Tab-separated table of C-alpha atoms in Angstrom:
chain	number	residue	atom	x	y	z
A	1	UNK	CA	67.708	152.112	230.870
A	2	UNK	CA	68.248	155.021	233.510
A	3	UNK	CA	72.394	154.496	232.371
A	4	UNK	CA	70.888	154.936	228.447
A	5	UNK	CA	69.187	158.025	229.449
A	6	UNK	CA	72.004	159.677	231.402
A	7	UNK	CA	74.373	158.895	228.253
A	8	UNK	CA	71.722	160.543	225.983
A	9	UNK	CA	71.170	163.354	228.274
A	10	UNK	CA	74.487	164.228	229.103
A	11	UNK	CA	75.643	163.315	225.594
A	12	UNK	CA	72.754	165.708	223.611
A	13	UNK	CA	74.191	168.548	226.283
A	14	UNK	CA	77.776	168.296	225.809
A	15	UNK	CA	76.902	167.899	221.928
A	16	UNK	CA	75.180	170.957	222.160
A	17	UNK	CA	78.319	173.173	223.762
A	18	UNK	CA	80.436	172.449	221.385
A	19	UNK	CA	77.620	172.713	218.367
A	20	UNK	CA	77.508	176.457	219.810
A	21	UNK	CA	80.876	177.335	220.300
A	22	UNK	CA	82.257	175.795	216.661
A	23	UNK	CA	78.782	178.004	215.311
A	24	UNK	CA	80.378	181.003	216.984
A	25	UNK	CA	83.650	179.715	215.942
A	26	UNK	CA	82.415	179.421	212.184
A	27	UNK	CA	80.411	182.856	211.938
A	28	UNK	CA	84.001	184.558	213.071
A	29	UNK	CA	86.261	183.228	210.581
A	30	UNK	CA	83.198	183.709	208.224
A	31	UNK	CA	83.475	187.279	208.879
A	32	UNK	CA	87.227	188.014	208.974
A	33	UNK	CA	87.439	186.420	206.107
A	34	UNK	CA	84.532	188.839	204.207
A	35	UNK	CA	86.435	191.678	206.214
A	36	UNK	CA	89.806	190.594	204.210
A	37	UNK	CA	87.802	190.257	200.665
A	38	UNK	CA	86.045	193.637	200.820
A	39	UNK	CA	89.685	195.254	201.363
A	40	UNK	CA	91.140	193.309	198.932
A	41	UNK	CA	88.181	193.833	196.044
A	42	UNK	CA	89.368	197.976	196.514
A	43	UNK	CA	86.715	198.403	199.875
A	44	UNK	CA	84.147	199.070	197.767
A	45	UNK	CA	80.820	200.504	199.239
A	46	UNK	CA	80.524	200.193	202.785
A	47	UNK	CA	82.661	197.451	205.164
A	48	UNK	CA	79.479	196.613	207.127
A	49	UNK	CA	77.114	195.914	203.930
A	50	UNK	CA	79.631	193.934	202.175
A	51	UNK	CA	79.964	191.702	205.169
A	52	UNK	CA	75.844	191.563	206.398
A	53	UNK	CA	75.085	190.247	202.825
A	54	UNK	CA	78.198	187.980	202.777
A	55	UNK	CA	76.985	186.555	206.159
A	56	UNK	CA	73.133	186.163	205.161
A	57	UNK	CA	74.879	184.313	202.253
A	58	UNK	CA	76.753	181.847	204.315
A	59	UNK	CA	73.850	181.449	206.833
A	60	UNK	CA	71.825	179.634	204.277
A	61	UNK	CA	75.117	177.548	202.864
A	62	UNK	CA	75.621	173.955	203.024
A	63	UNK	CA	79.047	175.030	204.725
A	64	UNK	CA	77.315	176.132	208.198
A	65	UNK	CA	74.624	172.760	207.470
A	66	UNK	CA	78.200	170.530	207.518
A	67	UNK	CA	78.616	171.772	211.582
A	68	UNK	CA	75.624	169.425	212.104
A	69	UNK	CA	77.988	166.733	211.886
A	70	UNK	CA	78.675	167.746	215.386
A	71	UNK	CA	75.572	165.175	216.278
A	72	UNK	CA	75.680	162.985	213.618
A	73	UNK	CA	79.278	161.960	214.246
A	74	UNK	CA	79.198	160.558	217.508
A	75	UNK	CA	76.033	158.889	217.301
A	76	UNK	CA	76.565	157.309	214.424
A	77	UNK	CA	80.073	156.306	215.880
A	78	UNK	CA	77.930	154.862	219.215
A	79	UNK	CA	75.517	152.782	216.793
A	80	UNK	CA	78.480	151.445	215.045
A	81	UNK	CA	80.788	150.703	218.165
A	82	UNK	CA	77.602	149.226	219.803
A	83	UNK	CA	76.973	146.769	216.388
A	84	UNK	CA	80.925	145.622	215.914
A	85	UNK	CA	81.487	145.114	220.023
A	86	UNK	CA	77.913	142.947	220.482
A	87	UNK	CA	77.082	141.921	217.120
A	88	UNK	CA	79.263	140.643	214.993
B	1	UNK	CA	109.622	178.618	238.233
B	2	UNK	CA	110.620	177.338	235.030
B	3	UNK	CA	111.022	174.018	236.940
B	4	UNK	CA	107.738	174.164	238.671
B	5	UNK	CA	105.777	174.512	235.086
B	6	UNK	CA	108.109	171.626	233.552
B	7	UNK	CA	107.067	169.469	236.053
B	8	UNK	CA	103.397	170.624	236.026
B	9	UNK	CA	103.951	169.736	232.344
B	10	UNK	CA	105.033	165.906	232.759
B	11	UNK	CA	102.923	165.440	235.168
B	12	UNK	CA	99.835	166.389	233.026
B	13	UNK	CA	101.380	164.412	229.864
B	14	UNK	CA	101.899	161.129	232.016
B	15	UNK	CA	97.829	161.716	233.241
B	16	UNK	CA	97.379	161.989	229.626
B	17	UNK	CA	99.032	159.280	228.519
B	18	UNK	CA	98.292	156.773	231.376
B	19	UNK	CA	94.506	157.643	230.759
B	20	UNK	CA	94.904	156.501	227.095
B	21	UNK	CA	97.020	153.183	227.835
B	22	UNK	CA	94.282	152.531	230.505
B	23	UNK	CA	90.910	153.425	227.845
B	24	UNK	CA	92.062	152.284	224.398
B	25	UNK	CA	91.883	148.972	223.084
B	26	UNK	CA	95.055	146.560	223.054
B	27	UNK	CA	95.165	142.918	221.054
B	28	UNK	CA	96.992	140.523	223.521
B	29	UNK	CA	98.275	137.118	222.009
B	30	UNK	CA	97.368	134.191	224.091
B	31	UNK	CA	95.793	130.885	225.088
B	32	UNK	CA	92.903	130.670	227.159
B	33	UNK	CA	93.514	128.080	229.570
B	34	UNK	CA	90.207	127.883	231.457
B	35	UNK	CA	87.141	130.497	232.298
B	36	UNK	CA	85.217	131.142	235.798
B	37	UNK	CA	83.251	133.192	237.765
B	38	UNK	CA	83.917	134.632	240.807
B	39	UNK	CA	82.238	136.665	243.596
B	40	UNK	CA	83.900	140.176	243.936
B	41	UNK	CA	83.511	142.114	246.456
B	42	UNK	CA	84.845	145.763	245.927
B	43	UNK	CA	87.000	147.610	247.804
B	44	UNK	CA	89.867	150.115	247.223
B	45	UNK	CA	90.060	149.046	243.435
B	46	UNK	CA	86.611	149.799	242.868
B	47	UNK	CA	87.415	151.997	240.386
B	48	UNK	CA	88.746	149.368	238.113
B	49	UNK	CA	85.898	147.496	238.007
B	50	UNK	CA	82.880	148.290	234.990
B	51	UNK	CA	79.342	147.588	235.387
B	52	UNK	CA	77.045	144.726	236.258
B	53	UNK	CA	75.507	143.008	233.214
B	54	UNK	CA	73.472	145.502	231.858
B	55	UNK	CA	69.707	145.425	233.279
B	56	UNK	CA	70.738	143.909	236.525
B	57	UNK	CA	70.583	145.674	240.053
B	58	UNK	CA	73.843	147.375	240.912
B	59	UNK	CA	74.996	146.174	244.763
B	60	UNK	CA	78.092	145.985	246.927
B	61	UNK	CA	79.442	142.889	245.421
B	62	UNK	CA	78.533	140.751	242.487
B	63	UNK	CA	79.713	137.521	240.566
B	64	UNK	CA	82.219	138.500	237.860
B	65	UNK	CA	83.708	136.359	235.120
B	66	UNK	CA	87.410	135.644	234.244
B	67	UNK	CA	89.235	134.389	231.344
B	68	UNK	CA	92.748	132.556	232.422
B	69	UNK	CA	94.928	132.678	229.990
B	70	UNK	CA	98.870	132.043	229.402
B	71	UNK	CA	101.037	134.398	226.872
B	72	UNK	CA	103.267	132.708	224.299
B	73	UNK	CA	106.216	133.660	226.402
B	74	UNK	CA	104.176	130.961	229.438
B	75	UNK	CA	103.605	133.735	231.767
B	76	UNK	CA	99.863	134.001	232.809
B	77	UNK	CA	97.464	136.877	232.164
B	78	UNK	CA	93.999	137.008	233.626
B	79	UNK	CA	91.366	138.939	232.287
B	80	UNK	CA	87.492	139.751	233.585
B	81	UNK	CA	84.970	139.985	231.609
B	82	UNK	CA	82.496	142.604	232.676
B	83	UNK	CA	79.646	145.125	230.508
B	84	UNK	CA	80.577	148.479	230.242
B	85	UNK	CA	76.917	149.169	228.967
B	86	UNK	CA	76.246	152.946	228.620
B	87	UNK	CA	78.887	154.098	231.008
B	88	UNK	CA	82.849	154.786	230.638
B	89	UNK	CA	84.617	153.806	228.973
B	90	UNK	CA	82.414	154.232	225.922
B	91	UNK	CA	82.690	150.323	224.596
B	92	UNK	CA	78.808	150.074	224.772
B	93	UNK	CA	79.807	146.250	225.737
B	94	UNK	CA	76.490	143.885	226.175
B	95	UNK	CA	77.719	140.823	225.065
B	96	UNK	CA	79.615	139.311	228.091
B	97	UNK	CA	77.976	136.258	228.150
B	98	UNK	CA	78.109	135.898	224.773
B	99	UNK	CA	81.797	136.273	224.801
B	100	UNK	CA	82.172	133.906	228.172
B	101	UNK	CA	80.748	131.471	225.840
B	102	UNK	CA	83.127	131.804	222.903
B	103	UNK	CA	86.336	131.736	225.250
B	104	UNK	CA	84.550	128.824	226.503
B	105	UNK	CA	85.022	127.423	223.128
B	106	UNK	CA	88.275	128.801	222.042
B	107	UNK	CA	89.731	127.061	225.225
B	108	UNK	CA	92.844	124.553	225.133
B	109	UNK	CA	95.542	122.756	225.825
B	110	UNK	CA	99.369	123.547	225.828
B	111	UNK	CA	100.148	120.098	223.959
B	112	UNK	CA	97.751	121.380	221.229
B	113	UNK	CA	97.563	125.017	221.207
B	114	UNK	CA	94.890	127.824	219.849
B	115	UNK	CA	96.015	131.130	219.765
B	116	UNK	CA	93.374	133.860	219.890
B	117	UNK	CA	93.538	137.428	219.395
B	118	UNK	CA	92.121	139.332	222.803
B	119	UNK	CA	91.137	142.552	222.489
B	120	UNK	CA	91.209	144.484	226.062
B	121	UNK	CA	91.384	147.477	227.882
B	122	UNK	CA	92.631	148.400	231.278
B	123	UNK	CA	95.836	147.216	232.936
B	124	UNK	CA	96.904	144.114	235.384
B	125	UNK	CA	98.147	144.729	238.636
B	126	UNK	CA	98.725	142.636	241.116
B	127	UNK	CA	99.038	145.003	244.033
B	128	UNK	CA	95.684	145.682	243.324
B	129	UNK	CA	94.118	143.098	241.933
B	130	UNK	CA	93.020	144.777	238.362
B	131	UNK	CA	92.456	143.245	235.782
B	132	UNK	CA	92.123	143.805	231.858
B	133	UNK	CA	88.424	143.815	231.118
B	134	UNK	CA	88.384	141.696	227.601
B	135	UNK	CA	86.226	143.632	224.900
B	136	UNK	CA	86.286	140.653	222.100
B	137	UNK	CA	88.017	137.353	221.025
B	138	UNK	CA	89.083	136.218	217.804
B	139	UNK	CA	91.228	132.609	216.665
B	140	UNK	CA	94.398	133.671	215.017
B	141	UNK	CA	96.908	131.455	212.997
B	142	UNK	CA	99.637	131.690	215.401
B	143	UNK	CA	101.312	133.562	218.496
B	144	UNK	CA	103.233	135.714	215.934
B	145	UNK	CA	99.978	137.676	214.477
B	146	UNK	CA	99.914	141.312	214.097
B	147	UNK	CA	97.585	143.457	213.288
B	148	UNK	CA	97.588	147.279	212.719
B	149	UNK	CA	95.597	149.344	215.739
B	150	UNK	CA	93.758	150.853	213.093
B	151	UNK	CA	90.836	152.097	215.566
B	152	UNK	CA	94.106	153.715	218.091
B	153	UNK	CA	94.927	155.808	215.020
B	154	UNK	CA	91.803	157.096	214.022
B	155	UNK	CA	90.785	157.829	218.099
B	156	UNK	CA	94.275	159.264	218.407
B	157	UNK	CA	93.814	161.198	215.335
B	158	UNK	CA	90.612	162.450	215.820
B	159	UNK	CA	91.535	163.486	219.601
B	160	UNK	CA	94.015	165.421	218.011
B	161	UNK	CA	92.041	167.389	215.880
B	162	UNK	CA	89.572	168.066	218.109
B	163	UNK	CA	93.084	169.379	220.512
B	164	UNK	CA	93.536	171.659	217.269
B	165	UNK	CA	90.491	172.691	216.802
B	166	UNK	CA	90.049	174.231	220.360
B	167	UNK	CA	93.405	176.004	220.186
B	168	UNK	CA	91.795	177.677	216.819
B	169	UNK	CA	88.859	178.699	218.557
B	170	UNK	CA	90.905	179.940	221.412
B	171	UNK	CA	93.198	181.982	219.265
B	172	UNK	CA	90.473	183.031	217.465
B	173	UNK	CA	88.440	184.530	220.276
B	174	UNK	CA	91.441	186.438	221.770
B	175	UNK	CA	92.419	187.720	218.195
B	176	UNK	CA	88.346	188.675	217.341
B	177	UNK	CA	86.778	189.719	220.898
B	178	UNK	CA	89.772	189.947	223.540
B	179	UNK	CA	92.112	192.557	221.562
B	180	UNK	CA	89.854	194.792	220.363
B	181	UNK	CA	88.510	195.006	223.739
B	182	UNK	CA	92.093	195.739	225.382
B	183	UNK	CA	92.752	198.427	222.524
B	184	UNK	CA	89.736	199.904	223.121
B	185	UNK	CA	90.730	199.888	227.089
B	186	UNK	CA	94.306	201.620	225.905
B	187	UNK	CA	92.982	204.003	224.133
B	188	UNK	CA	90.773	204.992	226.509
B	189	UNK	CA	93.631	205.212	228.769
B	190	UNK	CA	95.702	207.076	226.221
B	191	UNK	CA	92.613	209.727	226.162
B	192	UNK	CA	92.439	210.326	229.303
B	193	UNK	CA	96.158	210.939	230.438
B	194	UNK	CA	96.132	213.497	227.672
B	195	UNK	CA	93.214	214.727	229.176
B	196	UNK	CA	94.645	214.931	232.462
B	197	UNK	CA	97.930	215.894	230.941
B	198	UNK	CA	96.173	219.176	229.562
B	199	UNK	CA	94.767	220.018	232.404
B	200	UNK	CA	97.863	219.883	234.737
B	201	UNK	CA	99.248	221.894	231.965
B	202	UNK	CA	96.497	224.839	232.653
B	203	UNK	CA	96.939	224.531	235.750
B	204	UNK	CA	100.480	225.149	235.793
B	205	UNK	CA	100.169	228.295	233.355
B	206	UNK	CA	97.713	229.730	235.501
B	207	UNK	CA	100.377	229.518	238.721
B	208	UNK	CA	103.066	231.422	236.154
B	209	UNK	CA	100.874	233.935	236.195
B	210	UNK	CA	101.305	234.775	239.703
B	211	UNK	CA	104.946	235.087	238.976
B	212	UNK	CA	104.304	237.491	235.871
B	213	UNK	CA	105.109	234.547	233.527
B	214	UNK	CA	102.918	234.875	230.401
B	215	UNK	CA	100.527	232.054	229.638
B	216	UNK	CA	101.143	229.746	226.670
């Protein structure tokens, strides 16, 4: 069980770097791409407001929910490698 | 130098790929001729060897099994039979009783042949004495079966997307946060030679004067 645990613990950890960086990784392209649609709509009203609102947009969007895969991915590849190796 | 980073580069790709020959299944063709256990104890080679079953105590030397088997060419290959439980590489294999058992079973004779399917990972070497540590068994129809390494692709795929997907991030960071940060630094830099540049300037005027030159 202590082998279990240091998998899970390790695991959750390393899952949780790379959650963080493809967040930060997400937000960024988020933005550049805003940056590129306010210029190309004729930069109407301000740069930053256009982008804030476009970003408080995306932060509730099932797009940025989808990077939770980043968990459910591997584990559910574990559970499944872990049923066809021992179980059937 | 150009040498030097060409052969930094094979050297990293044959580390690559030797890692991946070594961790990804295989499906080996053969006949098991007979199964055992053995007593191990492990020395240089230690690394080759997994886990004890999972549960037990872990000590200096422990029974392992083996599956004898003989290709459809004749020549032998020998395979043990070992958990990899939690640990690397990431089989989560319990079952190697279990699958003792069914190469028990699937055992047999040259005059009347059953080919099974053995899916493995790790190499044989004799200098060493490695051996593959068999992941499954299956009966197949003959020694000629194929079968597509349809679990190879999708790792091998996958691997390479995640490859991708740091480059991105990379490129992305240096094109986002990095740059501006080093134009910012230039300009800076730009300011203050002019800076400087106007003031050795002054300075320069105000010597002319001395010499009755006007100032500009």
């Amino acid at each position: 069980m202590i082998a279990f645990f240091r998998l899970a613990v390790f695991g959750l950890i390393g899952l949780s770097v790379l959650y963080g960086l493809v967040l930060i990784y997400a937000r960024s392209v988020r933005r550049e791409k805003l940056e590129k649609d306010w210029l190309r709509e004729g930069s109407i009203g301000a740069q930053e407001d256009y982008v804030s609102q476009g970003l408080a947009e995306y932060r509730r969007s099932f797009a940025k929910k989808l990077i939770l895969l980043v968990y459910i991915v591997p584990i559910v590849t574990v559970g499944l490698v872990l049923y066809v190796v021992n179980f059937s | 130098m150009r040498y030097v980073k060409w052969g930094l580069g094979v050297i990293l790709a044959i580390i690559v790929f030797g890692f991946l020959h070594y961790t990804l299944p295989q499906h080996d063709i053969v006949r098991i001729v007979s199964s055992e256990n053995r007593r191990i104890d492990f020395g240089e080679n230690s690394i080759f060897w997994a886990a004890p079953d999972s549960g037990n105590a872990t000590a200096a030397n422990r029974d392992v099994f083996f599956i004898n088997t003989v290709k459809p060419n004749g020549k032998p290959m020998v395979y043990r039979n070992e958990d990899t439980g939690w640990g690397w590489p990431p089989y989560f294999k319990f079952d190697t009783s279990n699958l003792q058992a069914q190469a028990n079973d699937l055992t047999s004779t040259s005059a009347n042949p059953q080919w099974v399917s053995v899916t493995h990972y790790g190499w044989r070497n004799e200098l060493l004495s490695i051996f593959p540590n068999a992941v499954g068994v299956k009966a197949v129809a003959g020694p000629d079966d194929t079968s597509f390494p349809w679990v190879n692709t999708v790792i091998l795929l996958f691997l390479l997307v995640l490859v991708l997907l740091i480059w991105r991030m990379i490129a992305q960071f240096r094109e986002r946060t990095i740059d501006p940060l080093l134009e910012d630094v230039d300009d800076a830099w730009d300011d203050s030679r002019t800076a400087a540049r106007g003031k050795w300037r002054r300075f320069k005027g105000w010597l002319g004067t001395w010499k009755g030159k006007p100032r500009n």
